[in-house]
PDB file of C-alpha atoms in Angstrom:
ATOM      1  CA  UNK A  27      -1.710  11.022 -21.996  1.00 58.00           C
ATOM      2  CA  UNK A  28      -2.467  14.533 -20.895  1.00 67.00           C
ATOM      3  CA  UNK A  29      -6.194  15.360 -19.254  1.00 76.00           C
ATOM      4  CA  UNK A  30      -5.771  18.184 -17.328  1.00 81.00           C
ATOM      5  CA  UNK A  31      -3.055  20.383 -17.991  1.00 85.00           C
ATOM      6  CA  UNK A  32      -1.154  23.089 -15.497  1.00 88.00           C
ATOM      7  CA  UNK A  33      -2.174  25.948 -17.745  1.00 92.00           C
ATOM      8  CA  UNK A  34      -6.029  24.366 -18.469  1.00 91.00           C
ATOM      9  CA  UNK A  35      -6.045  24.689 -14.775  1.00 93.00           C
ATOM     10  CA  UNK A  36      -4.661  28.512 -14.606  1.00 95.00           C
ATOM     11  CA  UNK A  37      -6.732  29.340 -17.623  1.00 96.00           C
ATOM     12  CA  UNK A  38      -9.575  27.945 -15.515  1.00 96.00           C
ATOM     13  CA  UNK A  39      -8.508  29.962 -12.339  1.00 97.00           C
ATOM     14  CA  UNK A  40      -8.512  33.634 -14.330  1.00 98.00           C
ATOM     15  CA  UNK A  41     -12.044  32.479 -15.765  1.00 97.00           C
ATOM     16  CA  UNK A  42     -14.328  31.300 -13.204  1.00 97.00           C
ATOM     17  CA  UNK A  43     -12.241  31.931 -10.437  1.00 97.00           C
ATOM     18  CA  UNK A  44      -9.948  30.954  -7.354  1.00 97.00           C
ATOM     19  CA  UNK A  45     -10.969  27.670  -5.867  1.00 98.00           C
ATOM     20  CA  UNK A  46     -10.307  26.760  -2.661  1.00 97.00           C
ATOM     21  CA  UNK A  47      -8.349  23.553  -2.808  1.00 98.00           C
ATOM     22  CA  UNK A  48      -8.897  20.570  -0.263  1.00 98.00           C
ATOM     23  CA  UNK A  49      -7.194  17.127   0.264  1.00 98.00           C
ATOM     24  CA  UNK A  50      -8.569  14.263   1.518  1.00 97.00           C
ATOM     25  CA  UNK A  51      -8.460  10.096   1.783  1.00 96.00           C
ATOM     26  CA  UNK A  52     -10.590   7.525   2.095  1.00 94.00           C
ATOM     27  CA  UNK A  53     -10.103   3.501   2.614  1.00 93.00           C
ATOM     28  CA  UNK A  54     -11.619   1.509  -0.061  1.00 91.00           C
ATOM     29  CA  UNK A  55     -11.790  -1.744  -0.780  1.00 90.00           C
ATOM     30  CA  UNK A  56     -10.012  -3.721  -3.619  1.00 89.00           C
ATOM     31  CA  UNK A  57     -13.232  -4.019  -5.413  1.00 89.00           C
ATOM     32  CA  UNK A  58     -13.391  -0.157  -4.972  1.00 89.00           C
ATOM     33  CA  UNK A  59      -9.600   0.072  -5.997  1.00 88.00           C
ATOM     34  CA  UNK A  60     -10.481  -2.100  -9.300  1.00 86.00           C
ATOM     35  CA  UNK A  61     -13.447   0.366 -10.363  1.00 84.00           C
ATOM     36  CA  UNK A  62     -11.265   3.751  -9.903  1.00 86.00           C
ATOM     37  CA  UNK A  63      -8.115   1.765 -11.834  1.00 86.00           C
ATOM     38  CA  UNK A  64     -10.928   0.581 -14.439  1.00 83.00           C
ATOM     39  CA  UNK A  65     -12.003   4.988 -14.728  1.00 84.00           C
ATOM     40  CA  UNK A  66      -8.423   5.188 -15.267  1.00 81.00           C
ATOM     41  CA  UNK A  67      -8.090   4.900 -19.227  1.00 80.00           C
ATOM     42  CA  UNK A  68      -5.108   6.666 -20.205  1.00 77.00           C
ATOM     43  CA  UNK A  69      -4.369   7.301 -17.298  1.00 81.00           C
ATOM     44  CA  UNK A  70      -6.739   9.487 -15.997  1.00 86.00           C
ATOM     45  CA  UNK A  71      -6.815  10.382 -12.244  1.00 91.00           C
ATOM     46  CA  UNK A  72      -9.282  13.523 -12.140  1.00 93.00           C
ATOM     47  CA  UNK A  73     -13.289  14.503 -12.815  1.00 95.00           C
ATOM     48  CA  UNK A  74     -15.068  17.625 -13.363  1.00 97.00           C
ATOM     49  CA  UNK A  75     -18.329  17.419 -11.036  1.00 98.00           C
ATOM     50  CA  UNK A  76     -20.771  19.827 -11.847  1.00 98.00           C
ATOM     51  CA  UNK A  77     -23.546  21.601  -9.676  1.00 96.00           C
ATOM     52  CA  UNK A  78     -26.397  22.514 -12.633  1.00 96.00           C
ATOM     53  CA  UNK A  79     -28.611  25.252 -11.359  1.00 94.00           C
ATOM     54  CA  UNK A  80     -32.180  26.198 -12.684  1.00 91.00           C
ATOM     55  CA  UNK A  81     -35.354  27.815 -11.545  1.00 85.00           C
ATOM     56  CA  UNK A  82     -36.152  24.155 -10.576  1.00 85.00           C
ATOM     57  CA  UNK A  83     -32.986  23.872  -8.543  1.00 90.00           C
ATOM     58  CA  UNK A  84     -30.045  21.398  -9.384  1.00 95.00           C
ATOM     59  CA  UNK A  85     -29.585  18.792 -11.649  1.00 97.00           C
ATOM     60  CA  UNK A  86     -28.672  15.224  -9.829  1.00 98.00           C
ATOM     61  CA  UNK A  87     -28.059  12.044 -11.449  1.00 98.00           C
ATOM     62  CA  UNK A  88     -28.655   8.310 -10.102  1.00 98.00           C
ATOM     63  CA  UNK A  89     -25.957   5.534 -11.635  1.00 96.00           C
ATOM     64  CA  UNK A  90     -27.711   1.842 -12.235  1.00 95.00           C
ATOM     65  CA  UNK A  91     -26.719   0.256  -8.936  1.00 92.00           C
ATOM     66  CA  UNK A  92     -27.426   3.293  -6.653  1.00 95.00           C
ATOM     67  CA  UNK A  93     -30.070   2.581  -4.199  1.00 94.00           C
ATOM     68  CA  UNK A  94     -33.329   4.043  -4.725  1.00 93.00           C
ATOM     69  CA  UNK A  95     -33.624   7.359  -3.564  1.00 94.00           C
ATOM     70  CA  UNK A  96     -30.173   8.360  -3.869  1.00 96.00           C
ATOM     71  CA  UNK A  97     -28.562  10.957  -5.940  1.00 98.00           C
ATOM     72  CA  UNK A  98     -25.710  13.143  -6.175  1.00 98.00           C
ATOM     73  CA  UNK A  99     -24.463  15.881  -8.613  1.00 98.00           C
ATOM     74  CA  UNK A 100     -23.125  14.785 -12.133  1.00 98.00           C
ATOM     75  CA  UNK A 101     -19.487  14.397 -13.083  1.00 97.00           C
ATOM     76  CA  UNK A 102     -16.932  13.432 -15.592  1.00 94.00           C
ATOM     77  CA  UNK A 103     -13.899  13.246 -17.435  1.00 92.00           C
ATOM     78  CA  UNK A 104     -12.252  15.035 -19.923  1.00 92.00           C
ATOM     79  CA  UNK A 105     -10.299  13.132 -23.270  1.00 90.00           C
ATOM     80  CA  UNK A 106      -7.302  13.745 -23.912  1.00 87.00           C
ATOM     81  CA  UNK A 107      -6.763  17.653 -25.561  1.00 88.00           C
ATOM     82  CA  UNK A 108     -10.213  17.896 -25.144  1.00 92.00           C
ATOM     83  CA  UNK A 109     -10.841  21.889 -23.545  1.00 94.00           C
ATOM     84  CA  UNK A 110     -12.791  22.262 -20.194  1.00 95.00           C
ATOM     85  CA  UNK A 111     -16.048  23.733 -21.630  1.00 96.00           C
ATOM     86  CA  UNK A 112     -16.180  21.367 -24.247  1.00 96.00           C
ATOM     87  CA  UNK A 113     -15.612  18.776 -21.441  1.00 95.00           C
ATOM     88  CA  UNK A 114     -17.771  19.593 -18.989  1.00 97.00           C
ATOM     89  CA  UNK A 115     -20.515  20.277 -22.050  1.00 97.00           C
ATOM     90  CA  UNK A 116     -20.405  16.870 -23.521  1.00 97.00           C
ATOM     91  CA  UNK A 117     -20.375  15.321 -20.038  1.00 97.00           C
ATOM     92  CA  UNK A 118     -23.283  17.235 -19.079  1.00 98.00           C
ATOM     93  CA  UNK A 119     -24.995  16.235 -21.890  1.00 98.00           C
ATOM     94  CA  UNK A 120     -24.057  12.264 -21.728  1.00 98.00           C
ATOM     95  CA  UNK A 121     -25.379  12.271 -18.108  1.00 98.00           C
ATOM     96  CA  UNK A 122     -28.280  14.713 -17.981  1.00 98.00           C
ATOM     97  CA  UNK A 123     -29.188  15.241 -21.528  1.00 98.00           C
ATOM     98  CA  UNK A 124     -29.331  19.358 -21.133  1.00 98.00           C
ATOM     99  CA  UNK A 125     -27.115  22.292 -22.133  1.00 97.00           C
ATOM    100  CA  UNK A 126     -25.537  24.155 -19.466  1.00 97.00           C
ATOM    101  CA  UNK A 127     -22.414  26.660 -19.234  1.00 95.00           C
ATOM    102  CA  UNK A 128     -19.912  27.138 -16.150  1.00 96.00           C
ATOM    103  CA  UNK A 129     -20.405  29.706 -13.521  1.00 94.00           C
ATOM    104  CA  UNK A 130     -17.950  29.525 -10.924  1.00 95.00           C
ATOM    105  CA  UNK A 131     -14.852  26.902 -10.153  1.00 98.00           C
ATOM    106  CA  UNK A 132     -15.331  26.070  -6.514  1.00 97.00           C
ATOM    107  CA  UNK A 133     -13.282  23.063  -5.386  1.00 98.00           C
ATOM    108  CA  UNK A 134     -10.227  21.446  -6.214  1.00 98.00           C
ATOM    109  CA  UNK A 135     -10.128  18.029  -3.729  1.00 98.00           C
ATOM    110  CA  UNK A 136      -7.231  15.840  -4.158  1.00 97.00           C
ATOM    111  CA  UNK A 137      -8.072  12.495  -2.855  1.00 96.00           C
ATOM    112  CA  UNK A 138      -6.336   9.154  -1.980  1.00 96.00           C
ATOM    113  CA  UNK A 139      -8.287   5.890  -2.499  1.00 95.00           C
ATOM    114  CA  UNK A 140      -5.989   3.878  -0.502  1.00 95.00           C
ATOM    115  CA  UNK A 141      -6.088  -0.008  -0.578  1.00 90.00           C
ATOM    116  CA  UNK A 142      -3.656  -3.172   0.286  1.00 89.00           C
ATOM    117  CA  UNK A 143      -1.201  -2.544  -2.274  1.00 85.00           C
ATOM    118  CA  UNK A 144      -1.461   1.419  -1.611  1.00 91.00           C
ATOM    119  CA  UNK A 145      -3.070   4.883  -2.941  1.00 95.00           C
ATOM    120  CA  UNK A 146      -5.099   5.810  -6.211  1.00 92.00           C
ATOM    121  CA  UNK A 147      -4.806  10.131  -6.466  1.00 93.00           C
ATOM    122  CA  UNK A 148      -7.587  11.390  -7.399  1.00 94.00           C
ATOM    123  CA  UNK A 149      -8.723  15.144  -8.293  1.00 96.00           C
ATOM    124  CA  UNK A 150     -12.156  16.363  -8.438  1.00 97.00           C
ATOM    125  CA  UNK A 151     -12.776  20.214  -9.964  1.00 97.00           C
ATOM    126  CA  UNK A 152     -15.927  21.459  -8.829  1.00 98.00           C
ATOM    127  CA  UNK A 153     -17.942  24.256 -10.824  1.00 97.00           C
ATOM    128  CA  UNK A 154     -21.050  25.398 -10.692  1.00 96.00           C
ATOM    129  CA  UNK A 155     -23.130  25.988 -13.929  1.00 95.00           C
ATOM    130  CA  UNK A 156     -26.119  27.180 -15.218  1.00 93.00           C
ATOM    131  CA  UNK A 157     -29.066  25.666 -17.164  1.00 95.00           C
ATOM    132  CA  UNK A 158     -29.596  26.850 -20.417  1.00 95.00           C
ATOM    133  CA  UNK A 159     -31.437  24.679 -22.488  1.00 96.00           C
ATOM    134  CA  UNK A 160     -32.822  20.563 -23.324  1.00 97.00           C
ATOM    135  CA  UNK A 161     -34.887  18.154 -21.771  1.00 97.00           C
ATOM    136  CA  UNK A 162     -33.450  16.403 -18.564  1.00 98.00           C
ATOM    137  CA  UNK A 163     -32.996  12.727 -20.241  1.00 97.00           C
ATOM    138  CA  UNK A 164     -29.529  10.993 -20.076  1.00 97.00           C
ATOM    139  CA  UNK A 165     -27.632   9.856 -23.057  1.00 97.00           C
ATOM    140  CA  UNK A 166     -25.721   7.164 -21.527  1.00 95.00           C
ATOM    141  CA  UNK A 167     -28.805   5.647 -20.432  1.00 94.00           C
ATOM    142  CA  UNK A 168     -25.216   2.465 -19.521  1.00 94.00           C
ATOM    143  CA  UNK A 169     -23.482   4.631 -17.214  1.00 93.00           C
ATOM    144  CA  UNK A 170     -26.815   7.039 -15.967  1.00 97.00           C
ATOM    145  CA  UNK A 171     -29.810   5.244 -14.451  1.00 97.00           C
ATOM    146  CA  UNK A 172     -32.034   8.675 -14.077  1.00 97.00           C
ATOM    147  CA  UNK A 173     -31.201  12.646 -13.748  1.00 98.00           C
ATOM    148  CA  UNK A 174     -34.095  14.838 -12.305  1.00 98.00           C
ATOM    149  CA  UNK A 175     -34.060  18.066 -10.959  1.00 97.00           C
ATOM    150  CA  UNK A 176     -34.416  18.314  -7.079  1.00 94.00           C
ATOM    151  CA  UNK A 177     -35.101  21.232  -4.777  1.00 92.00           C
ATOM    152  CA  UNK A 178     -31.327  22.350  -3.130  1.00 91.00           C
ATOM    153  CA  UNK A 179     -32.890  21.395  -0.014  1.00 90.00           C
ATOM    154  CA  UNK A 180     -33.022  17.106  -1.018  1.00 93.00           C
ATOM    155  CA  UNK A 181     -29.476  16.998  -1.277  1.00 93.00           C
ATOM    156  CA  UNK A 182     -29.414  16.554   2.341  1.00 92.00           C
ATOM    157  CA  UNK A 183     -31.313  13.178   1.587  1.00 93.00           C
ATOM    158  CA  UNK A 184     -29.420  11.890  -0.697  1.00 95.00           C
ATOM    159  CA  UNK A 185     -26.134  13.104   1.864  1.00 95.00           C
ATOM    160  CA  UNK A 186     -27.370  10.827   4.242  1.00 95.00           C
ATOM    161  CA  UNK A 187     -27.474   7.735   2.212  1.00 96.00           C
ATOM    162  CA  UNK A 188     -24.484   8.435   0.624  1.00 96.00           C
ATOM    163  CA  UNK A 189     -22.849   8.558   4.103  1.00 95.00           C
ATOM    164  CA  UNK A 190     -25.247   5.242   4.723  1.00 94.00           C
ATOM    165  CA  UNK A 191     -23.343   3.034   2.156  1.00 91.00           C
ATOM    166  CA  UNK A 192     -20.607   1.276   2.820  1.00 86.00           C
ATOM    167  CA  UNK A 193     -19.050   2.551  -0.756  1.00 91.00           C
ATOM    168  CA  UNK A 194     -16.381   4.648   0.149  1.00 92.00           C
ATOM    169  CA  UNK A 195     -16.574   6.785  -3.372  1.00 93.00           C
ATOM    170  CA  UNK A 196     -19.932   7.440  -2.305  1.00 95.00           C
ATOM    171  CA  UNK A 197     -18.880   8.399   1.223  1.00 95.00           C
ATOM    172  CA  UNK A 198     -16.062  11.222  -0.469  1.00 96.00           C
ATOM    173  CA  UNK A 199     -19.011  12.371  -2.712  1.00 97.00           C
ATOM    174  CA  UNK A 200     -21.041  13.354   0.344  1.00 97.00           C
ATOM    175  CA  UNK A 201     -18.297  14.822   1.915  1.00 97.00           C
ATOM    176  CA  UNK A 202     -17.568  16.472  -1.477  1.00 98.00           C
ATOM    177  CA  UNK A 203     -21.363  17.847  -1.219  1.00 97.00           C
ATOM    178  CA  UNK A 204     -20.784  19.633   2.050  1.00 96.00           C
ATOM    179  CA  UNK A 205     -17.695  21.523   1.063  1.00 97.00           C
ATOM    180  CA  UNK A 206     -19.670  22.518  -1.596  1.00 96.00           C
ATOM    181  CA  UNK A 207     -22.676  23.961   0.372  1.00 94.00           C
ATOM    182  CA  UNK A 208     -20.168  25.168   2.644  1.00 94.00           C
ATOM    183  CA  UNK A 209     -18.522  27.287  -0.270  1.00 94.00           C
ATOM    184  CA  UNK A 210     -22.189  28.277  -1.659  1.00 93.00           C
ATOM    185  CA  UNK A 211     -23.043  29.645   2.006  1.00 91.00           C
ATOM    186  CA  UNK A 212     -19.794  31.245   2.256  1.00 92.00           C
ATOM    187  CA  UNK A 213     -20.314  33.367  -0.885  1.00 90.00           C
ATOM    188  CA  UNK A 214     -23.554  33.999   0.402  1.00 88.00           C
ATOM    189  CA  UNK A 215     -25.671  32.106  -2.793  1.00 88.00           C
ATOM    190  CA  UNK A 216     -26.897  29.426  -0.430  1.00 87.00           C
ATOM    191  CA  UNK A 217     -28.677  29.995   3.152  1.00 88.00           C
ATOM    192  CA  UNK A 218     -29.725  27.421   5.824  1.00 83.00           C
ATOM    193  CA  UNK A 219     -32.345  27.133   7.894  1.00 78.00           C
ATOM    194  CA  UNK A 220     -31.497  24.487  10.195  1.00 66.00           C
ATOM    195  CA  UNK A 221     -31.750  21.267   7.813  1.00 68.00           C
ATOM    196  CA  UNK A 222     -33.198  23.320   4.979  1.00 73.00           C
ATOM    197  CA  UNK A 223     -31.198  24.955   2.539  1.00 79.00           C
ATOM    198  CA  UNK A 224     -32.671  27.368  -0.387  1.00 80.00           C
ATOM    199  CA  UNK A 225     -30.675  29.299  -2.961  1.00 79.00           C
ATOM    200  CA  UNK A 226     -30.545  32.687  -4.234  1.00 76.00           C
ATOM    201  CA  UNK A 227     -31.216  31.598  -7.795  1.00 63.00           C
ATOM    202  CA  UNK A 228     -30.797  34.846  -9.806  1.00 62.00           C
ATOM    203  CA  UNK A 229     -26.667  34.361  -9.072  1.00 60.00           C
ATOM    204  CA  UNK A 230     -27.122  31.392 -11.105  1.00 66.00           C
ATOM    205  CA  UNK A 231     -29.503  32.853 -13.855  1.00 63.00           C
TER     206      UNK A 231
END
């Protein structure tokens, strides 16, 4: 079945933009390789992660076996001849429990999980989005331990133990992160000061 079609993707492009489009691989274990297969129904290979952004700062959600402490920005898949923004809505409001609307597509990383028996593709799209209305409380309270906003700044917290584990999804999603900063700096929403990072919030508003 069909999740993300060549002209969703163009239609995409002409409305929120020209991402810039990465590749990368990580080794995983076959444990790993049996939890990306198991994310595979219909043969799905791709997630929409989404960077929420409110006057608190960003939306980040914690799954059930995450350690304490650690967070990362919210993602998920589309069903089959399901449209982006109804997507990246529903998802939004499974795993955070708020409304939100897309802002910007930033990222396109194709990634290889590769195991024993050989390579899983994988392709995240990365958007930015704005806050618009609800109380941050997850649907799937299965799949979504806790969502919370954090300041911008935290995310270099929860980088760190991301890049601690020895989960190698969770070691692409923290390298996902910093392309992501890196793109917000570029287009001059995000600045740093050394490790802190604070955003120009009325781009997002």
């Amino acid at each position: 079945m069909v999740y993300f079609t060549s002209d969703m993707i163009a239609a995409a492009e002409a409305k929120y933009g020209q991402p810039q489009k990465l590749a990368m691989s990580y080794p995983a274990s076959p444990r790993e390789m049996d939890i990306v297969r198991a994310s595979q129904k219909n043969g799905r290979k791709h997630d929409i992660t989404m960077a929420i952004f409110g006057e608190p700062g960003v939306l980040v959600i914690a799954k059930p076996w995450y350690t304490r402490g650690l967070y990362r920005l919210p993602s998920g898949g589309l069903v089959p001849g399901e449209p982006l923004e109804v997507g990246a809505a529903r998802e939004a409001k499974e795993e955070t429990g708020v409304t939100m609307e897309l802002v910007r597509y930033h990222l396109r990383i194709d990634v290889d999980f590769v195991g024993e028996e050989g390579a899983i593709p994988w392709t995240s799209h990365v958007f930015s989005a704005r806050y618009k209305a609800g109380d941050v409380v997850p649907e799937d309270t299965e799949e979504i331990r806790e969502a919370r906003w954090c300041p911008v700044s935290e995310l270099m917290k929860h980088r760190e133990l991301m890049l601690k584990s020895s989960v190698s999804g969770l070691n692409y999603r923290a390298a996902l992160q910093d392309e992501f900063l890196d793109e917000l700096e570029g287009l001059g929403w995000l600045s740093r000061n050394g490790a802190e990072l604070s955003l120009d919030l009325h781009l997002v508003q």
